[in-house]
Amino acid sequence: MRFDEDFLWGTATASYQIEGAVKEDGRGTSIWDTFSHTPGKVLHGDTGDIACDHYHRLEKDLDLMAELGLKAYRFSVAWPRIQPDGSGAVNQAGLDFYRRLVDGLKARSIEPMLTLYHWDLPQKLEDQGGWTNRETSECFAEYAGIVYDALSEDVKFWITLNEPWVAAWLGHGYGLHAPGHRDPAKALAATHHLLLGHGLAMQRMRSARDDNRLGVTFNLHPALPGRDREADREAARRVDGQANRLYLDPVFKGSYPEDILSFYKERGVEAPPIHDGDLETISAPIDFLGVNYYFRHTIRDAPEEEPSQEPFSDLNARGIVPHAAEKTAMGWPVDPDGLTEILMRIKEEYGDIPIYITENGRAVHDYVDPEGGVDDEERISYLNSHFRAAHAAMEQGVDLRGYMVWSFLDNFEWAEGYSKRFGLVHVEYGTQQRIPKASARWYADVIQHRGLETV
Ligand code: FCB
C-alpha cells in the first residue's frame, strides 16, 4: 500500500501541551494557565507550567524528529507569547522562539505546518468577554497578521484555528475546558466569533502574500444512531449538526445549519450575533481543510437529560460507547471506518478540497518495560488501521495530501492532565527523558518506505 513521494507524513502538537516556560521571555497569561490553576478543573491538578519543557529542549526535540525521518511538523503558536495582552504590543522574544523553531525545522528538511490558535487565548481578552466578544475576532486577525509577517517566507502551511467546536462547546457550552463557561448561548456566540476570526485572519494573510496554503482544522465525528429508532436517528442528526455542520456549512456554503439554529431558538437560547457580511467573510475560499479524526459518535435520544457538563445533553442526546468496541485509554472507541466515511462525506457534500489529516492517534496505558523500552503495539495497530482507512478514501478519489499523527511527545492532555499518553515518544516527566516508543520506529519505517505492507 503505497503513498505518493510527496505525501506529507508528520506529527502534530500544540503550544500549551508541550512548551512549559509559561512565565518566560515575556509570555502573558492564557485562559489555560488560569483554568489549569483553578482547583478541580484538571485531573490531579496538573498544569502546563513545565509540560515537556520543550521551550528549553527545542534543539534536542528537533534532532529526534529528524532521526525519525518526519517530513512535517504541525505545531501551534502561543498567542500570549506574541501579544501578552492579546492586542497591541508585540513581544519580540516570543516571535524569536518560533523563528528558532522554524529555522530548526528547515535546517532538518522538515516542513513546518503552523496553527495560529490551539486554545491558549490571552487571559486579558477573556476578561473582556473572550470569544463571546466580537472584538476578539478582530484581535485574532491582528495577531495572525503579526505572526504571518514574521514567518510567511518560511512557513508554507497555515491553519487559523484548531477545532473550533472544542473551543466553543467544551470551553463555553459544557465547561470542561477553559474558560469553563456552561451556557449554549455563549457556545454559539464563541462559534461565530471563532469562525469570523478565521475569516478575518484569512483576509489579513492573503493580503500580505498569497503564495502559501491557508486552511482551518476541524475535529469531525460522524454521528451514528445508537439504536434502530427514529428518535435516535434524530438525536444523531442534531449531534451531527452541532459537531460537524455548524463548522463545515459556514466555511464551505456560507450558511449556518438551520435545524441547529432553530433547535436552540425554540428553547429560548439566544441566537449567535451574526452581522451582515459575516458569512461572506467566513466562507472565503480556503486552500485546504485540516481534519482531526478520532472516532464516530454513537448517539441515543435522551429526552429526560438535564443540560449538564455531558456533551450534547443540551441537545437531548447522549453519546455512548458500544460494548463491543475496542477502547483507547481515553475511553474512545477505535473506529477506522469512520475516517474513510468522513473523508468521503467531505468530498461528496462539500467538494473536492485538498485535505490533510492534521491529527489522529490514540492514548495507550504505556509503561517503560524493564529493558527501558515502550512496546506500544496497540498504537501501531491503531495507526496501521487508520492509515489504511485514509488510503481507502484516496482510492475513491479523496484528495488527501498528508497525515499528522497526534502526537510527537506525550503531553498535557487538557482536562486529563498528564494521565493520558498520546506520544510516539514517551516522556518521563520527572527527568524529561525522551524514549521513542515502538510506534515511533514503526512510523519511521512507514515514512521511509512510503507505505505499509499489504498484509
Ligand atoms: C484534540 C486536540 C489535541 C489533543 C487531541 C488528543 O482534540 O486538538 O490538542 O488533545 O485531541
mmCIF file with all atom_site columns, C-alpha atoms in Angstrom, residues 14-204:
data_model
loop_
_atom_site.group_PDB
_atom_site.id
_atom_site.type_symbol
_atom_site.label_atom_id
_atom_site.label_alt_id
_atom_site.label_comp_id
_atom_site.label_asym_id
_atom_site.label_entity_id
_atom_site.label_seq_id
_atom_site.pdbx_PDB_ins_code
_atom_site.Cartn_x
_atom_site.Cartn_y
_atom_site.Cartn_z
_atom_site.occupancy
_atom_site.B_iso_or_equiv
_atom_site.pdbx_formal_charge
_atom_site.auth_seq_id
_atom_site.auth_comp_id
_atom_site.auth_asym_id
_atom_site.auth_atom_id
_atom_site.pdbx_PDB_model_num
ATOM 1   C CA . ALA A 1 14  ? 0.130   22.337 20.461 1.00 0.00 ? 14  ALA A CA 1
ATOM 2   C CA . SER A 1 15  ? 1.974   25.047 22.363 1.00 0.00 ? 15  SER A CA 1
ATOM 3   C CA . TYR A 1 16  ? 0.392   24.774 25.816 1.00 0.00 ? 16  TYR A CA 1
ATOM 4   C CA . GLN A 1 17  ? 0.594   20.994 25.786 1.00 0.00 ? 17  GLN A CA 1
ATOM 5   C CA . ILE A 1 18  ? 4.384   20.821 25.434 1.00 0.00 ? 18  ILE A CA 1
ATOM 6   C CA . GLU A 1 19  ? 6.205   24.124 25.845 1.00 0.00 ? 19  GLU A CA 1
ATOM 7   C CA . GLY A 1 20  ? 6.203   24.874 29.579 1.00 0.00 ? 20  GLY A CA 1
ATOM 8   C CA . ALA A 1 21  ? 8.174   28.071 30.360 1.00 0.00 ? 21  ALA A CA 1
ATOM 9   C CA . VAL A 1 22  ? 4.890   29.857 30.942 1.00 0.00 ? 22  VAL A CA 1
ATOM 10  C CA . LYS A 1 23  ? 6.453   32.862 32.629 1.00 0.00 ? 23  LYS A CA 1
ATOM 11  C CA . GLU A 1 24  ? 9.499   33.199 30.432 1.00 0.00 ? 24  GLU A CA 1
ATOM 12  C CA . ASP A 1 25  ? 10.620  35.803 27.914 1.00 0.00 ? 25  ASP A CA 1
ATOM 13  C CA . GLY A 1 26  ? 7.595   37.995 28.350 1.00 0.00 ? 26  GLY A CA 1
ATOM 14  C CA . ARG A 1 27  ? 4.829   35.437 27.788 1.00 0.00 ? 27  ARG A CA 1
ATOM 15  C CA . GLY A 1 28  ? 1.447   36.656 29.028 1.00 0.00 ? 28  GLY A CA 1
ATOM 16  C CA . THR A 1 29  ? -1.164  34.543 30.810 1.00 0.00 ? 29  THR A CA 1
ATOM 17  C CA . SER A 1 30  ? -3.610  32.458 28.809 1.00 0.00 ? 30  SER A CA 1
ATOM 18  C CA . ILE A 1 31  ? -7.018  31.068 29.709 1.00 0.00 ? 31  ILE A CA 1
ATOM 19  C CA . TRP A 1 32  ? -5.414  27.638 30.071 1.00 0.00 ? 32  TRP A CA 1
ATOM 20  C CA . ASP A 1 33  ? -2.996  28.933 32.734 1.00 0.00 ? 33  ASP A CA 1
ATOM 21  C CA . THR A 1 34  ? -5.965  30.287 34.641 1.00 0.00 ? 34  THR A CA 1
ATOM 22  C CA . PHE A 1 35  ? -8.119  27.208 34.137 1.00 0.00 ? 35  PHE A CA 1
ATOM 23  C CA . SER A 1 36  ? -5.440  24.639 34.999 1.00 0.00 ? 36  SER A CA 1
ATOM 24  C CA . HIS A 1 37  ? -4.579  26.571 38.164 1.00 0.00 ? 37  HIS A CA 1
ATOM 25  C CA . THR A 1 38  ? -8.218  26.561 39.242 1.00 0.00 ? 38  THR A CA 1
ATOM 26  C CA . PRO A 1 39  ? -8.698  23.663 41.676 1.00 0.00 ? 39  PRO A CA 1
ATOM 27  C CA . GLY A 1 40  ? -10.894 20.869 40.353 1.00 0.00 ? 40  GLY A CA 1
ATOM 28  C CA . LYS A 1 41  ? -10.644 21.701 36.680 1.00 0.00 ? 41  LYS A CA 1
ATOM 29  C CA . VAL A 1 42  ? -7.794  19.426 35.579 1.00 0.00 ? 42  VAL A CA 1
ATOM 30  C CA . LEU A 1 43  ? -7.208  15.871 36.768 1.00 0.00 ? 43  LEU A CA 1
ATOM 31  C CA . HIS A 1 44  ? -4.664  15.720 39.631 1.00 0.00 ? 44  HIS A CA 1
ATOM 32  C CA . GLY A 1 45  ? -4.316  19.499 39.499 1.00 0.00 ? 45  GLY A CA 1
ATOM 33  C CA . ASP A 1 46  ? -1.868  19.176 36.598 1.00 0.00 ? 46  ASP A CA 1
ATOM 34  C CA . THR A 1 47  ? -0.875  22.345 34.736 1.00 0.00 ? 47  THR A CA 1
ATOM 35  C CA . GLY A 1 48  ? 1.190   23.197 31.655 1.00 0.00 ? 48  GLY A CA 1
ATOM 36  C CA . ASP A 1 49  ? 3.725   25.154 33.720 1.00 0.00 ? 49  ASP A CA 1
ATOM 37  C CA . ILE A 1 50  ? 6.514   22.763 32.784 1.00 0.00 ? 50  ILE A CA 1
ATOM 38  C CA . ALA A 1 51  ? 4.828   20.268 30.453 1.00 0.00 ? 51  ALA A CA 1
ATOM 39  C CA . CYS A 1 52  ? 7.525   18.675 28.258 1.00 0.00 ? 52  CYS A CA 1
ATOM 40  C CA . ASP A 1 53  ? 9.830   21.647 28.803 1.00 0.00 ? 53  ASP A CA 1
ATOM 41  C CA . HIS A 1 54  ? 10.005  21.801 25.023 1.00 0.00 ? 54  HIS A CA 1
ATOM 42  C CA . TYR A 1 55  ? 10.733  25.542 25.174 1.00 0.00 ? 55  TYR A CA 1
ATOM 43  C CA . HIS A 1 56  ? 14.149  24.739 26.621 1.00 0.00 ? 56  HIS A CA 1
ATOM 44  C CA . ARG A 1 57  ? 14.717  21.459 24.819 1.00 0.00 ? 57  ARG A CA 1
ATOM 45  C CA . LEU A 1 58  ? 13.905  22.642 21.331 1.00 0.00 ? 58  LEU A CA 1
ATOM 46  C CA . GLU A 1 59  ? 17.124  21.607 19.592 1.00 0.00 ? 59  GLU A CA 1
ATOM 47  C CA . LYS A 1 60  ? 17.156  18.102 21.048 1.00 0.00 ? 60  LYS A CA 1
ATOM 48  C CA . ASP A 1 61  ? 13.484  17.577 20.215 1.00 0.00 ? 61  ASP A CA 1
ATOM 49  C CA . LEU A 1 62  ? 14.163  18.713 16.655 1.00 0.00 ? 62  LEU A CA 1
ATOM 50  C CA . ASP A 1 63  ? 17.062  16.268 16.417 1.00 0.00 ? 63  ASP A CA 1
ATOM 51  C CA . LEU A 1 64  ? 14.758  13.460 17.469 1.00 0.00 ? 64  LEU A CA 1
ATOM 52  C CA . MET A 1 65  ? 12.189  14.448 14.832 1.00 0.00 ? 65  MET A CA 1
ATOM 53  C CA . ALA A 1 66  ? 14.905  14.330 12.208 1.00 0.00 ? 66  ALA A CA 1
ATOM 54  C CA . GLU A 1 67  ? 16.091  10.958 13.481 1.00 0.00 ? 67  GLU A CA 1
ATOM 55  C CA . LEU A 1 68  ? 12.574  9.571  12.989 1.00 0.00 ? 68  LEU A CA 1
ATOM 56  C CA . GLY A 1 69  ? 12.502  10.938 9.454  1.00 0.00 ? 69  GLY A CA 1
ATOM 57  C CA . LEU A 1 70  ? 9.431   13.157 9.933  1.00 0.00 ? 70  LEU A CA 1
ATOM 58  C CA . LYS A 1 71  ? 8.646   15.125 6.810  1.00 0.00 ? 71  LYS A CA 1
ATOM 59  C CA . ALA A 1 72  ? 6.377   17.633 8.518  1.00 0.00 ? 72  ALA A CA 1
ATOM 60  C CA . TYR A 1 73  ? 5.723   19.007 11.972 1.00 0.00 ? 73  TYR A CA 1
ATOM 61  C CA . ARG A 1 74  ? 2.469   20.661 12.934 1.00 0.00 ? 74  ARG A CA 1
ATOM 62  C CA . PHE A 1 75  ? 2.834   22.987 15.923 1.00 0.00 ? 75  PHE A CA 1
ATOM 63  C CA . SER A 1 76  ? 0.912   25.927 17.314 1.00 0.00 ? 76  SER A CA 1
ATOM 64  C CA . VAL A 1 77  ? 1.966   29.419 18.266 1.00 0.00 ? 77  VAL A CA 1
ATOM 65  C CA . ALA A 1 78  ? 1.070   30.616 21.765 1.00 0.00 ? 78  ALA A CA 1
ATOM 66  C CA . TRP A 1 79  ? -0.751  33.907 21.240 1.00 0.00 ? 79  TRP A CA 1
ATOM 67  C CA . PRO A 1 80  ? 0.270   35.192 24.711 1.00 0.00 ? 80  PRO A CA 1
ATOM 68  C CA . ARG A 1 81  ? 3.948   34.793 23.779 1.00 0.00 ? 81  ARG A CA 1
ATOM 69  C CA . ILE A 1 82  ? 3.406   37.091 20.790 1.00 0.00 ? 82  ILE A CA 1
ATOM 70  C CA . GLN A 1 83  ? 0.976   39.578 22.331 1.00 0.00 ? 83  GLN A CA 1
ATOM 71  C CA . PRO A 1 84  ? 0.951   39.141 26.102 1.00 0.00 ? 84  PRO A CA 1
ATOM 72  C CA . ASP A 1 85  ? -2.227  41.222 26.403 1.00 0.00 ? 85  ASP A CA 1
ATOM 73  C CA . GLY A 1 86  ? -3.887  39.797 23.288 1.00 0.00 ? 86  GLY A CA 1
ATOM 74  C CA . SER A 1 87  ? -3.667  43.008 21.277 1.00 0.00 ? 87  SER A CA 1
ATOM 75  C CA . GLY A 1 88  ? -1.277  45.870 20.731 1.00 0.00 ? 88  GLY A CA 1
ATOM 76  C CA . ALA A 1 89  ? 2.323   45.486 21.899 1.00 0.00 ? 89  ALA A CA 1
ATOM 77  C CA . VAL A 1 90  ? 4.307   42.698 20.268 1.00 0.00 ? 90  VAL A CA 1
ATOM 78  C CA . ASN A 1 91  ? 6.774   40.656 22.307 1.00 0.00 ? 91  ASN A CA 1
ATOM 79  C CA . GLN A 1 92  ? 9.785   40.092 20.064 1.00 0.00 ? 92  GLN A CA 1
ATOM 80  C CA . ALA A 1 93  ? 11.171  37.309 22.276 1.00 0.00 ? 93  ALA A CA 1
ATOM 81  C CA . GLY A 1 94  ? 8.032   35.288 21.551 1.00 0.00 ? 94  GLY A CA 1
ATOM 82  C CA . LEU A 1 95  ? 8.442   35.659 17.805 1.00 0.00 ? 95  LEU A CA 1
ATOM 83  C CA . ASP A 1 96  ? 12.123  34.748 18.191 1.00 0.00 ? 96  ASP A CA 1
ATOM 84  C CA . PHE A 1 97  ? 11.229  31.399 19.737 1.00 0.00 ? 97  PHE A CA 1
ATOM 85  C CA . TYR A 1 98  ? 9.072   30.404 16.769 1.00 0.00 ? 98  TYR A CA 1
ATOM 86  C CA . ARG A 1 99  ? 11.714  31.748 14.385 1.00 0.00 ? 99  ARG A CA 1
ATOM 87  C CA . ARG A 1 100 ? 14.220  29.373 16.009 1.00 0.00 ? 100 ARG A CA 1
ATOM 88  C CA . LEU A 1 101 ? 11.714  26.538 15.722 1.00 0.00 ? 101 LEU A CA 1
ATOM 89  C CA . VAL A 1 102 ? 11.013  27.200 12.041 1.00 0.00 ? 102 VAL A CA 1
ATOM 90  C CA . ASP A 1 103 ? 14.710  27.612 11.219 1.00 0.00 ? 103 ASP A CA 1
ATOM 91  C CA . GLY A 1 104 ? 15.469  24.399 13.086 1.00 0.00 ? 104 GLY A CA 1
ATOM 92  C CA . LEU A 1 105 ? 12.818  22.524 11.107 1.00 0.00 ? 105 LEU A CA 1
ATOM 93  C CA . LYS A 1 106 ? 14.025  23.871 7.789  1.00 0.00 ? 106 LYS A CA 1
ATOM 94  C CA . ALA A 1 107 ? 17.626  23.020 8.612  1.00 0.00 ? 107 ALA A CA 1
ATOM 95  C CA . ARG A 1 108 ? 16.459  19.437 9.070  1.00 0.00 ? 108 ARG A CA 1
ATOM 96  C CA . SER A 1 109 ? 14.253  19.462 5.951  1.00 0.00 ? 109 SER A CA 1
ATOM 97  C CA . ILE A 1 110 ? 11.062  19.171 7.977  1.00 0.00 ? 110 ILE A CA 1
ATOM 98  C CA . GLU A 1 111 ? 8.078   21.111 6.628  1.00 0.00 ? 111 GLU A CA 1
ATOM 99  C CA . PRO A 1 112 ? 6.539   23.421 9.235  1.00 0.00 ? 112 PRO A CA 1
ATOM 100 C CA . MET A 1 113 ? 2.740   23.482 9.496  1.00 0.00 ? 113 MET A CA 1
ATOM 101 C CA . LEU A 1 114 ? 1.694   26.309 11.774 1.00 0.00 ? 114 LEU A CA 1
ATOM 102 C CA . THR A 1 115 ? -1.551  26.597 13.756 1.00 0.00 ? 115 THR A CA 1
ATOM 103 C CA . LEU A 1 116 ? -2.344  30.089 14.970 1.00 0.00 ? 116 LEU A CA 1
ATOM 104 C CA . TYR A 1 117 ? -4.909  29.181 17.608 1.00 0.00 ? 117 TYR A CA 1
ATOM 105 C CA . HIS A 1 118 ? -4.831  25.977 19.599 1.00 0.00 ? 118 HIS A CA 1
ATOM 106 C CA . TRP A 1 119 ? -6.887  27.274 22.531 1.00 0.00 ? 119 TRP A CA 1
ATOM 107 C CA . ASP A 1 120 ? -4.471  29.457 24.510 1.00 0.00 ? 120 ASP A CA 1
ATOM 108 C CA . LEU A 1 121 ? -6.376  32.740 24.366 1.00 0.00 ? 121 LEU A CA 1
ATOM 109 C CA . PRO A 1 122 ? -4.667  35.613 26.215 1.00 0.00 ? 122 PRO A CA 1
ATOM 110 C CA . GLN A 1 123 ? -6.435  35.999 29.576 1.00 0.00 ? 123 GLN A CA 1
ATOM 111 C CA . LYS A 1 124 ? -6.731  39.772 29.052 1.00 0.00 ? 124 LYS A CA 1
ATOM 112 C CA . LEU A 1 125 ? -9.069  39.120 26.121 1.00 0.00 ? 125 LEU A CA 1
ATOM 113 C CA . GLU A 1 126 ? -11.100 36.661 28.176 1.00 0.00 ? 126 GLU A CA 1
ATOM 114 C CA . ASP A 1 127 ? -11.510 39.388 30.790 1.00 0.00 ? 127 ASP A CA 1
ATOM 115 C CA . GLN A 1 128 ? -13.273 41.405 28.075 1.00 0.00 ? 128 GLN A CA 1
ATOM 116 C CA . GLY A 1 129 ? -15.583 38.558 27.095 1.00 0.00 ? 129 GLY A CA 1
ATOM 117 C CA . GLY A 1 130 ? -13.160 36.367 25.138 1.00 0.00 ? 130 GLY A CA 1
ATOM 118 C CA . TRP A 1 131 ? -14.705 34.618 22.160 1.00 0.00 ? 131 TRP A CA 1
ATOM 119 C CA . THR A 1 132 ? -18.182 35.786 23.132 1.00 0.00 ? 132 THR A CA 1
ATOM 120 C CA . ASN A 1 133 ? -16.985 39.304 22.297 1.00 0.00 ? 133 ASN A CA 1
ATOM 121 C CA . ARG A 1 134 ? -16.828 40.233 18.623 1.00 0.00 ? 134 ARG A CA 1
ATOM 122 C CA . GLU A 1 135 ? -13.673 42.301 19.137 1.00 0.00 ? 135 GLU A CA 1
ATOM 123 C CA . THR A 1 136 ? -11.738 39.107 19.844 1.00 0.00 ? 136 THR A CA 1
ATOM 124 C CA . SER A 1 137 ? -12.178 38.149 16.166 1.00 0.00 ? 137 SER A CA 1
ATOM 125 C CA . GLU A 1 138 ? -10.510 41.392 15.155 1.00 0.00 ? 138 GLU A CA 1
ATOM 126 C CA . CYS A 1 139 ? -7.732  40.921 17.684 1.00 0.00 ? 139 CYS A CA 1
ATOM 127 C CA . PHE A 1 140 ? -7.180  37.445 16.288 1.00 0.00 ? 140 PHE A CA 1
ATOM 128 C CA . ALA A 1 141 ? -6.769  38.808 12.774 1.00 0.00 ? 141 ALA A CA 1
ATOM 129 C CA . GLU A 1 142 ? -4.273  41.377 14.061 1.00 0.00 ? 142 GLU A CA 1
ATOM 130 C CA . TYR A 1 143 ? -2.287  38.644 15.828 1.00 0.00 ? 143 TYR A CA 1
ATOM 131 C CA . ALA A 1 144 ? -2.444  36.404 12.734 1.00 0.00 ? 144 ALA A CA 1
ATOM 132 C CA . GLY A 1 145 ? -1.015  39.242 10.665 1.00 0.00 ? 145 GLY A CA 1
ATOM 133 C CA . ILE A 1 146 ? 1.900   39.729 13.067 1.00 0.00 ? 146 ILE A CA 1
ATOM 134 C CA . VAL A 1 147 ? 2.869   36.058 13.001 1.00 0.00 ? 147 VAL A CA 1
ATOM 135 C CA . TYR A 1 148 ? 2.329   35.872 9.244  1.00 0.00 ? 148 TYR A CA 1
ATOM 136 C CA . ASP A 1 149 ? 4.541   38.879 8.548  1.00 0.00 ? 149 ASP A CA 1
ATOM 137 C CA . ALA A 1 150 ? 7.272   37.317 10.663 1.00 0.00 ? 150 ALA A CA 1
ATOM 138 C CA . LEU A 1 151 ? 7.167   33.771 9.279  1.00 0.00 ? 151 LEU A CA 1
ATOM 139 C CA . SER A 1 152 ? 5.349   33.637 5.941  1.00 0.00 ? 152 SER A CA 1
ATOM 140 C CA . GLU A 1 153 ? 8.637   33.444 3.992  1.00 0.00 ? 153 GLU A CA 1
ATOM 141 C CA . ASP A 1 154 ? 9.428   30.093 5.548  1.00 0.00 ? 154 ASP A CA 1
ATOM 142 C CA . VAL A 1 155 ? 6.138   28.540 6.574  1.00 0.00 ? 155 VAL A CA 1
ATOM 143 C CA . LYS A 1 156 ? 4.007   27.302 3.701  1.00 0.00 ? 156 LYS A CA 1
ATOM 144 C CA . PHE A 1 157 ? 1.112   25.748 5.645  1.00 0.00 ? 157 PHE A CA 1
ATOM 145 C CA . TRP A 1 158 ? -1.063  27.934 7.862  1.00 0.00 ? 158 TRP A CA 1
ATOM 146 C CA . ILE A 1 159 ? -4.007  26.788 9.960  1.00 0.00 ? 159 ILE A CA 1
ATOM 147 C CA . THR A 1 160 ? -6.082  29.534 11.512 1.00 0.00 ? 160 THR A CA 1
ATOM 148 C CA . LEU A 1 161 ? -7.982  27.572 14.181 1.00 0.00 ? 161 LEU A CA 1
ATOM 149 C CA . ASN A 1 162 ? -7.710  24.160 15.737 1.00 0.00 ? 162 ASN A CA 1
ATOM 150 C CA . GLU A 1 163 ? -11.051 22.514 16.466 1.00 0.00 ? 163 GLU A CA 1
ATOM 151 C CA . PRO A 1 164 ? -13.366 25.474 16.997 1.00 0.00 ? 164 PRO A CA 1
ATOM 152 C CA . TRP A 1 165 ? -16.045 23.009 18.187 1.00 0.00 ? 165 TRP A CA 1
ATOM 153 C CA . VAL A 1 166 ? -13.896 22.109 21.196 1.00 0.00 ? 166 VAL A CA 1
ATOM 154 C CA . ALA A 1 167 ? -13.001 25.713 21.969 1.00 0.00 ? 167 ALA A CA 1
ATOM 155 C CA . ALA A 1 168 ? -16.645 26.795 21.690 1.00 0.00 ? 168 ALA A CA 1
ATOM 156 C CA . TRP A 1 169 ? -18.533 23.857 23.210 1.00 0.00 ? 169 TRP A CA 1
ATOM 157 C CA . LEU A 1 170 ? -16.161 22.261 25.704 1.00 0.00 ? 170 LEU A CA 1
ATOM 158 C CA . GLY A 1 171 ? -14.985 25.746 26.661 1.00 0.00 ? 171 GLY A CA 1
ATOM 159 C CA . HIS A 1 172 ? -18.296 27.659 26.698 1.00 0.00 ? 172 HIS A CA 1
ATOM 160 C CA . GLY A 1 173 ? -21.130 25.138 26.487 1.00 0.00 ? 173 GLY A CA 1
ATOM 161 C CA . TYR A 1 174 ? -20.147 22.306 28.809 1.00 0.00 ? 174 TYR A CA 1
ATOM 162 C CA . GLY A 1 175 ? -17.445 23.891 30.966 1.00 0.00 ? 175 GLY A CA 1
ATOM 163 C CA . LEU A 1 176 ? -14.943 21.071 30.584 1.00 0.00 ? 176 LEU A CA 1
ATOM 164 C CA . HIS A 1 177 ? -12.219 23.228 29.028 1.00 0.00 ? 177 HIS A CA 1
ATOM 165 C CA . ALA A 1 178 ? -11.014 26.804 29.506 1.00 0.00 ? 178 ALA A CA 1
ATOM 166 C CA . PRO A 1 179 ? -12.560 29.278 30.055 1.00 0.00 ? 179 PRO A CA 1
ATOM 167 C CA . GLY A 1 180 ? -15.097 26.943 31.688 1.00 0.00 ? 180 GLY A CA 1
ATOM 168 C CA . HIS A 1 181 ? -18.466 28.534 30.867 1.00 0.00 ? 181 HIS A CA 1
ATOM 169 C CA . ARG A 1 182 ? -21.658 26.465 30.735 1.00 0.00 ? 182 ARG A CA 1
ATOM 170 C CA . ASP A 1 183 ? -24.071 28.254 28.506 1.00 0.00 ? 183 ASP A CA 1
ATOM 171 C CA . PRO A 1 184 ? -25.152 27.211 24.990 1.00 0.00 ? 184 PRO A CA 1
ATOM 172 C CA . ALA A 1 185 ? -25.713 30.863 24.007 1.00 0.00 ? 185 ALA A CA 1
ATOM 173 C CA . LYS A 1 186 ? -22.068 31.558 24.802 1.00 0.00 ? 186 LYS A CA 1
ATOM 174 C CA . ALA A 1 187 ? -21.001 28.488 22.835 1.00 0.00 ? 187 ALA A CA 1
ATOM 175 C CA . LEU A 1 188 ? -22.961 29.713 19.805 1.00 0.00 ? 188 LEU A CA 1
ATOM 176 C CA . ALA A 1 189 ? -21.502 33.208 20.102 1.00 0.00 ? 189 ALA A CA 1
ATOM 177 C CA . ALA A 1 190 ? -17.995 31.768 20.515 1.00 0.00 ? 190 ALA A CA 1
ATOM 178 C CA . THR A 1 191 ? -18.550 29.566 17.458 1.00 0.00 ? 191 THR A CA 1
ATOM 179 C CA . HIS A 1 192 ? -19.481 32.565 15.363 1.00 0.00 ? 192 HIS A CA 1
ATOM 180 C CA . HIS A 1 193 ? -16.619 34.734 16.584 1.00 0.00 ? 193 HIS A CA 1
ATOM 181 C CA . LEU A 1 194 ? -14.074 31.948 16.147 1.00 0.00 ? 194 LEU A CA 1
ATOM 182 C CA . LEU A 1 195 ? -15.230 31.456 12.558 1.00 0.00 ? 195 LEU A CA 1
ATOM 183 C CA . LEU A 1 196 ? -15.305 35.198 11.965 1.00 0.00 ? 196 LEU A CA 1
ATOM 184 C CA . GLY A 1 197 ? -11.777 35.392 13.376 1.00 0.00 ? 197 GLY A CA 1
ATOM 185 C CA . HIS A 1 198 ? -10.790 32.667 10.916 1.00 0.00 ? 198 HIS A CA 1
ATOM 186 C CA . GLY A 1 199 ? -12.273 34.662 8.026  1.00 0.00 ? 199 GLY A CA 1
ATOM 187 C CA . LEU A 1 200 ? -10.698 37.948 9.058  1.00 0.00 ? 200 LEU A CA 1
ATOM 188 C CA . ALA A 1 201 ? -7.315  36.293 9.599  1.00 0.00 ? 201 ALA A CA 1
ATOM 189 C CA . MET A 1 202 ? -7.543  34.724 6.122  1.00 0.00 ? 202 MET A CA 1
ATOM 190 C CA . GLN A 1 203 ? -8.157  38.173 4.622  1.00 0.00 ? 203 GLN A CA 1
ATOM 191 C CA . ARG A 1 204 ? -5.257  39.684 6.518  1.00 0.00 ? 204 ARG A CA 1
#
